[in-house]
Amino acid sequence: MDKHVIGIDLGGTKIATCAIDKLGNIRGRKIVPTLASKGQDVVISRIIQCVYDLLNESNLNIDDVTAIGLAAPGPLDIKNGLMTNPPNLPGWKDVPIVKILQHEFKLPVVLENDANSAALGENLYGSGQGVDYFIYMTVSTGIGGGVVINNRILRGSTGNAAEFGHMVINFEGPICGCKNKGCFEAYASGTALARFARQGVIEGRKSILADMIDVEELKAEHVFSAAKKGDDFAMELVRNEGSYLGIGIANMANAFDPELIAIGGGLTRQWDMFYHQMMNTAKTRLFASKDIQVVKASLDSDAGLLGIAKLAWDFVDNSLKR
């Protein structure tokens, strides 16, 4: 049987795994909720069990696997295989995730930032194919990003470049999950959109959101649903979401001058609701790149899996050359 690598995409709300061959073909996949609130040990156990379930459901044995790639939320210490302090995984601090997985599966494990992995996957197999200067941004529970130049990830000196979600857009803004103030993520993520909705309802804003669900359970999806029904407050929130994203896009374009920016993540399921506001805001704040092209990413959740699998295969190939 052909060899495969296992790709793991660890997010704040779900764990996705897949088996991928050398040509990028996905043999099987398994997705489970992360259950991040239950703590580090539970999440790690779920990662491990998800891999075993994937192998079983894909009719693969561990002997059919040559390496494992883990796409994980930053910040990371890639050199030492550590997840240092991910904002959307409470309680995680310097977790030696590479050693843990190596010990369990007896295979080499490649660690990469989840957004970098998705950026590479989207650049090689999705909307960024053939683009030499490419930016990918994911907008879901949090906001991440990656820059790919000539098919190579821009990692920075410590491997934590392009953390777009944590560029500060208001130095006296709300507290972010990273404990800083005024981060882009604290304004434009799905989590932030839900927080703004809850604040408004609690403060007495007239909205059908107050009757849809308990205020503490409000999520971004409820905001979009209410906006589609013509709710004034929800439509205001969606316009603001577009404006915040536009500011972030302008900052990225001004800093990197890319050919193309692709946006993925859960919020892009409502792309048409915020796209025009986003682009109008971005264009008013661009410095040099007045004709920036922004598209919806095409690979959805597969981008990170394909990207980390490519990095795992690169590791295998380089090992064979030594």
CSV table of C-alpha atoms in Angstrom, one decimal:
chain,number,residue,atom,x,y,z
A,1,MET,CA,0.0,0.0,0.0
A,2,ASP,CA,1.2,3.6,-0.7
A,3,LYS,CA,2.5,5.5,2.2
A,4,HIS,CA,0.6,8.4,3.7
A,5,VAL,CA,1.1,11.2,6.1
A,6,ILE,CA,-1.4,12.2,8.8
A,7,GLY,CA,-2.4,15.8,8.8
A,8,ILE,CA,-3.8,17.3,12.0
A,9,ASP,CA,-5.4,20.7,12.2
A,10,LEU,CA,-5.9,21.7,15.8
A,11,GLY,CA,-8.4,24.6,16.3
A,12,GLY,CA,-10.2,26.2,19.1
A,13,THR,CA,-13.5,24.5,18.2
A,14,LYS,CA,-12.6,21.4,16.2
A,15,ILE,CA,-9.8,18.9,15.6
A,16,ALA,CA,-9.5,17.8,11.9
A,17,THR,CA,-7.4,14.9,10.8
A,18,CYS,CA,-6.8,13.3,7.4
A,19,ALA,CA,-4.6,10.8,5.7
A,20,ILE,CA,-2.9,12.2,2.6
A,21,ASP,CA,-0.7,10.5,0.0
A,22,LYS,CA,2.4,12.0,-1.8
A,23,LEU,CA,0.2,13.6,-4.5
A,24,GLY,CA,-2.0,15.4,-2.1
A,25,ASN,CA,-4.9,13.0,-2.4
A,26,ILE,CA,-7.0,12.8,0.8
A,27,ARG,CA,-7.6,9.1,1.7
A,28,GLY,CA,-9.8,9.7,4.7
A,29,ARG,CA,-10.8,12.4,7.2
A,30,LYS,CA,-12.1,12.6,10.8
A,31,ILE,CA,-13.3,15.7,12.6
A,32,VAL,CA,-14.3,16.0,16.2
A,33,PRO,CA,-15.0,18.9,18.6
A,34,THR,CA,-12.0,20.2,20.4
A,35,LEU,CA,-13.7,20.7,23.8
A,36,ALA,CA,-11.0,23.2,24.7
A,37,SER,CA,-12.8,24.3,27.9
A,38,LYS,CA,-12.1,20.8,29.3
A,39,GLY,CA,-8.4,21.4,29.4
A,40,GLN,CA,-5.1,20.4,27.9
A,41,ASP,CA,-5.1,16.7,28.8
A,42,VAL,CA,-8.6,16.1,27.4
A,43,VAL,CA,-7.8,17.9,24.1
A,44,ILE,CA,-4.5,15.9,23.7
A,45,SER,CA,-6.4,12.6,24.3
A,46,ARG,CA,-8.9,13.7,21.7
A,47,ILE,CA,-6.2,14.4,19.2
A,48,ILE,CA,-4.7,10.9,19.7
A,49,GLN,CA,-8.0,9.1,19.6
A,50,CYS,CA,-9.0,11.1,16.5
A,51,VAL,CA,-5.9,9.8,14.7
A,52,TYR,CA,-6.6,6.2,15.7
A,53,ASP,CA,-10.2,6.5,14.6
A,54,LEU,CA,-9.1,8.0,11.2
A,55,LEU,CA,-6.7,5.1,10.6
A,56,ASN,CA,-9.4,2.6,11.5
A,57,GLU,CA,-12.1,4.2,9.3
A,58,SER,CA,-9.6,4.6,6.4
A,59,ASN,CA,-8.5,1.0,6.6
A,60,LEU,CA,-4.9,2.1,7.3
A,61,ASN,CA,-2.4,0.8,9.8
A,62,ILE,CA,0.2,3.0,11.6
A,63,ASP,CA,2.8,1.1,9.5
A,64,ASP,CA,1.2,2.8,6.4
A,65,VAL,CA,2.1,6.2,7.8
A,66,THR,CA,5.5,7.8,7.4
A,67,ALA,CA,5.1,11.0,9.3
A,68,ILE,CA,2.6,13.2,11.1
A,69,GLY,CA,2.1,17.0,10.6
A,70,LEU,CA,0.4,19.1,13.2
A,71,ALA,CA,-1.0,22.5,12.3
A,72,ALA,CA,-1.5,24.3,15.6
A,73,PRO,CA,-2.5,27.8,16.8
A,74,GLY,CA,0.4,30.1,17.7
A,75,PRO,CA,2.5,31.3,19.3
A,76,LEU,CA,4.7,28.2,18.8
A,77,ASP,CA,8.3,27.3,19.6
A,78,ILE,CA,8.8,25.2,16.5
A,79,LYS,CA,12.5,24.5,17.2
A,80,ASN,CA,11.6,22.8,20.6
A,81,GLY,CA,8.2,21.5,19.5
A,82,LEU,CA,6.2,23.5,22.0
A,83,MET,CA,2.8,25.2,21.9
A,84,THR,CA,3.7,28.1,24.1
A,85,ASN,CA,0.5,30.0,24.9
A,86,PRO,CA,-2.4,29.7,22.4
A,87,PRO,CA,-5.1,32.3,23.3
A,88,ASN,CA,-8.0,30.0,22.2
A,89,LEU,CA,-6.8,27.0,24.2
A,90,PRO,CA,-7.0,28.2,27.8
A,91,GLY,CA,-4.4,26.8,30.2
A,92,TRP,CA,-1.9,25.7,27.6
A,93,LYS,CA,1.6,26.8,28.5
A,94,ASP,CA,4.8,25.4,26.9
A,95,VAL,CA,3.1,22.1,26.0
A,96,PRO,CA,5.6,19.7,24.4
A,97,ILE,CA,3.1,18.5,21.8
A,98,VAL,CA,5.7,17.2,19.4
A,99,LYS,CA,7.3,14.9,22.0
A,100,ILE,CA,3.8,13.7,23.2
A,101,LEU,CA,2.7,12.7,19.7
A,102,GLN,CA,6.1,11.2,18.8
A,103,HIS,CA,5.9,9.1,22.0
A,104,GLU,CA,2.4,7.9,21.2
A,105,PHE,CA,2.8,7.1,17.5
A,106,LYS,CA,6.6,6.4,17.2
A,107,LEU,CA,6.7,8.6,14.1
A,108,PRO,CA,8.4,11.9,13.2
A,109,VAL,CA,6.1,14.9,13.9
A,110,VAL,CA,6.3,18.2,12.1
A,111,LEU,CA,4.8,21.3,13.8
A,112,GLU,CA,3.7,24.4,12.0
A,113,ASN,CA,1.5,27.4,12.8
A,114,ASP,CA,-2.1,26.6,11.6
A,115,ALA,CA,-2.5,29.7,9.6
A,116,ASN,CA,0.9,29.2,7.9
A,117,SER,CA,-0.2,25.7,7.0
A,118,ALA,CA,-3.4,26.9,5.5
A,119,ALA,CA,-1.6,29.7,3.6
A,120,LEU,CA,0.7,27.1,2.0
A,121,GLY,CA,-2.1,24.8,1.2
A,122,GLU,CA,-4.2,27.6,-0.4
A,123,ASN,CA,-1.2,28.8,-2.3
A,124,LEU,CA,-0.3,25.4,-3.7
A,125,TYR,CA,-3.7,23.8,-4.3
A,126,GLY,CA,-6.4,26.5,-4.0
A,127,SER,CA,-7.1,30.2,-4.9
A,128,GLY,CA,-3.4,31.2,-4.6
A,129,GLN,CA,-2.0,28.8,-7.3
A,130,GLY,CA,0.6,30.5,-9.4
A,131,VAL,CA,0.8,33.6,-7.1
A,132,ASP,CA,4.3,34.5,-6.0
A,133,TYR,CA,3.4,37.1,-3.3
A,134,PHE,CA,0.4,35.6,-1.4
A,135,ILE,CA,-1.3,36.4,1.9
A,136,TYR,CA,-3.9,34.1,3.5
A,137,MET,CA,-6.0,35.2,6.5
A,138,THR,CA,-8.4,33.0,8.4
A,139,VAL,CA,-11.3,34.5,10.3
A,140,SER,CA,-13.2,32.2,12.7
A,141,THR,CA,-12.9,31.8,16.5
A,142,GLY,CA,-9.7,33.9,16.2
A,143,ILE,CA,-7.8,35.5,13.3
A,144,GLY,CA,-4.6,34.0,11.9
A,145,GLY,CA,-2.6,34.6,8.8
A,146,GLY,CA,0.3,33.5,6.7
A,147,VAL,CA,2.5,35.0,4.0
A,148,VAL,CA,3.9,32.8,1.2
A,149,ILE,CA,6.6,34.2,-1.1
A,150,ASN,CA,7.7,32.0,-4.0
A,151,ASN,CA,6.1,28.9,-2.4
A,152,ARG,CA,7.9,29.4,0.9
A,153,ILE,CA,6.3,30.4,4.2
A,154,LEU,CA,7.6,33.6,5.7
A,155,ARG,CA,8.2,32.5,9.3
A,156,GLY,CA,10.2,35.3,10.8
A,157,SER,CA,13.1,34.8,13.2
A,158,THR,CA,11.1,32.7,15.7
A,159,GLY,CA,8.5,31.1,13.5
A,160,ASN,CA,5.8,33.5,14.6
A,161,ALA,CA,5.5,36.0,11.7
A,162,ALA,CA,2.2,37.1,10.2
A,163,GLU,CA,0.2,36.9,13.5
A,164,PHE,CA,-2.3,39.3,11.9
A,165,GLY,CA,-4.9,38.8,14.6
A,166,HIS,CA,-2.6,40.4,17.1
A,167,MET,CA,-1.6,43.6,15.3
A,168,VAL,CA,-3.0,46.4,17.4
A,169,ILE,CA,-5.6,48.6,15.7
A,170,ASN,CA,-6.7,50.5,18.9
A,171,PHE,CA,-4.2,50.8,21.7
A,172,GLU,CA,-7.0,51.4,24.2
A,173,GLY,CA,-9.3,48.7,22.7
A,174,PRO,CA,-10.9,45.7,24.3
A,175,ILE,CA,-8.8,43.0,25.9
A,176,CYS,CA,-7.9,40.2,23.5
A,177,GLY,CA,-7.5,36.5,24.4
A,178,CYS,CA,-3.7,37.1,24.3
A,179,LYS,CA,-4.2,39.6,27.2
A,180,ASN,CA,-3.1,42.6,25.0
A,181,LYS,CA,-5.5,45.5,24.2
A,182,GLY,CA,-7.0,46.4,20.9
A,183,CYS,CA,-5.9,43.5,18.8
A,184,PHE,CA,-7.4,43.0,15.3
A,185,GLU,CA,-8.8,39.7,16.6
A,186,ALA,CA,-10.6,41.5,19.4
A,187,TYR,CA,-12.6,43.4,16.8
A,188,ALA,CA,-13.0,41.2,13.7
A,189,SER,CA,-13.1,37.6,14.8
A,190,GLY,CA,-16.3,35.5,15.1
A,191,THR,CA,-15.7,35.6,18.8
A,192,ALA,CA,-15.6,39.4,18.8
A,193,LEU,CA,-18.7,39.7,16.7
A,194,ALA,CA,-20.6,37.6,19.2
A,195,ARG,CA,-19.2,39.7,22.0
A,196,PHE,CA,-20.4,42.9,20.4
A,197,ALA,CA,-23.8,41.3,20.0
A,198,ARG,CA,-24.0,40.3,23.6
A,199,GLN,CA,-22.9,43.7,24.8
A,200,GLY,CA,-25.6,45.4,22.7
A,201,VAL,CA,-28.4,43.2,23.9
A,202,ILE,CA,-27.3,43.6,27.5
A,203,GLU,CA,-27.3,47.4,27.1
A,204,GLY,CA,-30.8,47.3,25.8
A,205,ARG,CA,-30.4,47.6,22.0
A,206,LYS,CA,-33.6,46.7,20.3
A,207,SER,CA,-33.0,43.4,18.4
A,208,ILE,CA,-34.5,40.0,17.7
A,209,LEU,CA,-31.2,38.7,18.9
A,210,ALA,CA,-32.7,39.1,22.4
A,211,ASP,CA,-35.4,36.5,21.7
A,212,MET,CA,-33.4,34.1,19.5
A,213,ILE,CA,-31.3,32.5,22.3
A,214,ASP,CA,-30.0,33.2,25.8
A,215,VAL,CA,-27.7,36.2,25.6
A,216,GLU,CA,-24.7,34.3,26.9
A,217,GLU,CA,-25.1,31.8,24.1
A,218,LEU,CA,-25.2,34.3,21.2
A,219,LYS,CA,-22.7,33.5,18.5
A,220,ALA,CA,-21.7,35.1,15.2
A,221,GLU,CA,-24.0,32.8,13.3
A,222,HIS,CA,-27.0,34.3,15.2
A,223,VAL,CA,-25.9,37.8,14.2
A,224,PHE,CA,-25.8,36.9,10.5
A,225,SER,CA,-29.2,35.1,10.8
A,226,ALA,CA,-30.8,38.2,12.4
A,227,ALA,CA,-29.2,40.5,9.8
A,228,LYS,CA,-30.7,38.4,7.0
A,229,LYS,CA,-34.1,39.0,8.6
A,230,GLY,CA,-33.5,42.8,8.5
A,231,ASP,CA,-32.7,43.4,12.1
A,232,ASP,CA,-31.2,46.9,12.3
A,233,PHE,CA,-28.7,46.1,15.2
A,234,ALA,CA,-27.5,42.9,13.6
A,235,MET,CA,-27.0,44.7,10.2
A,236,GLU,CA,-25.0,47.4,12.0
A,237,LEU,CA,-22.8,44.7,13.5
A,238,VAL,CA,-22.2,43.0,10.2
A,239,ARG,CA,-21.3,46.4,8.6
A,240,ASN,CA,-18.9,47.0,11.4
A,241,GLU,CA,-17.4,43.5,10.9
A,242,GLY,CA,-16.8,44.4,7.2
A,243,SER,CA,-15.1,47.7,8.2
A,244,TYR,CA,-12.8,46.0,10.8
A,245,LEU,CA,-11.8,43.4,8.2
A,246,GLY,CA,-11.1,46.1,5.7
A,247,ILE,CA,-8.8,47.9,8.1
A,248,GLY,CA,-6.9,44.6,8.6
A,249,ILE,CA,-6.6,44.0,4.9
A,250,ALA,CA,-5.3,47.5,4.3
A,251,ASN,CA,-2.7,47.0,7.0
A,252,MET,CA,-1.6,43.7,5.4
A,253,ALA,CA,-1.5,45.2,1.9
A,254,ASN,CA,0.5,48.3,3.1
A,255,ALA,CA,3.0,46.1,4.9
A,256,PHE,CA,3.6,43.3,2.3
A,257,ASP,CA,2.3,44.6,-1.1
A,258,PRO,CA,0.9,41.1,-2.1
A,259,GLU,CA,-0.5,40.1,-5.4
A,260,LEU,CA,-3.5,38.4,-3.8
A,261,ILE,CA,-5.1,38.1,-0.4
A,262,ALA,CA,-7.3,35.1,0.2
A,263,ILE,CA,-9.6,34.9,3.2
A,264,GLY,CA,-10.8,31.6,4.8
A,265,GLY,CA,-12.4,30.5,8.0
A,266,GLY,CA,-15.9,30.1,9.3
A,267,LEU,CA,-17.1,33.7,8.8
A,268,THR,CA,-16.5,33.5,5.0
A,269,ARG,CA,-19.6,31.4,4.8
A,270,GLN,CA,-21.3,34.8,5.0
A,271,TRP,CA,-18.9,36.3,2.5
A,272,ASP,CA,-21.6,38.3,0.5
A,273,MET,CA,-22.9,40.0,3.6
A,274,PHE,CA,-19.7,41.8,4.5
A,275,TYR,CA,-17.5,41.7,1.3
A,276,HIS,CA,-18.5,45.2,-0.1
A,277,GLN,CA,-18.2,47.0,3.2
A,278,MET,CA,-14.8,45.3,3.7
A,279,MET,CA,-13.5,46.3,0.3
A,280,ASN,CA,-14.8,49.8,0.5
A,281,THR,CA,-13.0,50.3,3.8
A,282,ALA,CA,-9.8,48.7,2.6
A,283,LYS,CA,-9.6,50.8,-0.5
A,284,THR,CA,-9.9,54.1,1.4
A,285,ARG,CA,-6.9,53.1,3.6
A,286,LEU,CA,-4.5,51.6,1.1
A,287,PHE,CA,-1.2,53.5,0.6
A,288,ALA,CA,0.5,52.1,-2.5
A,289,SER,CA,-1.5,49.0,-3.6
A,290,LYS,CA,-4.6,50.8,-4.8
A,291,ASP,CA,-5.9,47.7,-6.8
A,292,ILE,CA,-5.5,45.0,-4.2
A,293,GLN,CA,-7.2,41.7,-5.1
A,294,VAL,CA,-9.1,40.0,-2.3
A,295,VAL,CA,-10.8,36.6,-2.8
A,296,LYS,CA,-12.6,34.0,-0.7
A,297,ALA,CA,-10.3,31.0,-0.1
A,298,SER,CA,-11.4,28.0,-2.1
A,299,LEU,CA,-10.2,25.1,0.0
A,300,ASP,CA,-12.2,25.8,3.2
A,301,SER,CA,-11.0,23.5,6.0
A,302,ASP,CA,-8.8,21.4,3.7
A,303,ALA,CA,-6.2,24.2,3.3
A,304,GLY,CA,-4.5,23.6,6.6
A,305,LEU,CA,-4.5,19.9,6.3
A,306,LEU,CA,-3.0,20.0,2.8
A,307,GLY,CA,-0.4,22.5,3.8
A,308,ILE,CA,0.8,20.6,6.9
A,309,ALA,CA,0.8,17.4,4.9
A,310,LYS,CA,3.0,19.0,2.3
A,311,LEU,CA,5.4,20.1,5.0
A,312,ALA,CA,5.4,16.5,6.5
A,313,TRP,CA,6.2,15.1,3.1
A,314,ASP,CA,9.0,17.6,2.6
A,315,PHE,CA,10.4,16.5,6.0
A,316,VAL,CA,10.3,12.8,4.8
A,317,ASP,CA,12.0,13.7,1.5
A,318,ASN,CA,14.7,15.7,3.2
A,319,SER,CA,15.3,12.9,5.6
A,320,LEU,CA,15.8,10.4,2.8
A,321,LYS,CA,18.4,12.7,1.1
A,322,ARG,CA,20.6,12.8,4.2
